[in-house]
Short mmCIF file of C-alpha atoms in Angstrom, two decimals:
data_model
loop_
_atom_site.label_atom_id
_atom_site.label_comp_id
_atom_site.label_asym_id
_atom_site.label_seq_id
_atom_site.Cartn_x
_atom_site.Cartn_y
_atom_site.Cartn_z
CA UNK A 297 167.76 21.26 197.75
CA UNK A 298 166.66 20.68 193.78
CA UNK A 299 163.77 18.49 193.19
CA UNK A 300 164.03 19.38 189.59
CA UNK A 301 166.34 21.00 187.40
CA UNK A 302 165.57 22.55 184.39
CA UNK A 303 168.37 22.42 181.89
CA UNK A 304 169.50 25.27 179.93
CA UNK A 305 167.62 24.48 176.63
CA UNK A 306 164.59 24.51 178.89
CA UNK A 307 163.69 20.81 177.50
CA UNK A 308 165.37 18.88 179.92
CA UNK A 309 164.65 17.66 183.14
CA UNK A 310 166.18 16.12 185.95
CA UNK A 311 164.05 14.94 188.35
CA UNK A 312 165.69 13.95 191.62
CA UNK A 313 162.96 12.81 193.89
CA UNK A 314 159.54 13.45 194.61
CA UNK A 315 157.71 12.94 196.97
CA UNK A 316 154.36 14.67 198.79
CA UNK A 317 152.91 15.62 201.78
CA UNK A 318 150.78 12.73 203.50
CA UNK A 319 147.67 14.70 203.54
CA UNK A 320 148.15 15.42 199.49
CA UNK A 321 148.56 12.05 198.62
CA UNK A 322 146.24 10.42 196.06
CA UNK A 323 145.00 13.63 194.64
CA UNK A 324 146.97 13.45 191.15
CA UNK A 325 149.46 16.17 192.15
CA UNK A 326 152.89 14.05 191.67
CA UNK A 327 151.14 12.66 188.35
CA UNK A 328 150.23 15.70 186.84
CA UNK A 329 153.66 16.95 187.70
CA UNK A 330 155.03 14.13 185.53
CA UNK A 331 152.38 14.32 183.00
CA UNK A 332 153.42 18.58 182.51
CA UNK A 333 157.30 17.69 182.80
CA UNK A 334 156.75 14.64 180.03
CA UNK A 335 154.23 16.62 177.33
CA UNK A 336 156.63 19.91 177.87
CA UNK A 337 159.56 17.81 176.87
CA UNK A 338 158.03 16.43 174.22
CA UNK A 339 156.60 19.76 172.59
#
């Protein structure tokens, strides 16, 4: 299973679902995730 695709330009993603482990929740991980996958598309 993909959770995220990179395209073939390498500046696309597809994100498909995310989700995280109970225990991880509410430490930033899924956010920062978003934040790299946003400012690397932007770049």
């Amino acid at each position: 299973m993909k959770i995220i695709e990179v395209k073939e330009n390498k500046k696309q993603y597809l994100v498909k679902n995310i989700a995280t482990v109970p225990e991880y929740q509410g430490k930033g991980y899924a956010r920062a995730l978003i934040e790299f996958i946003v400012n690397d598309t932007l770049s």
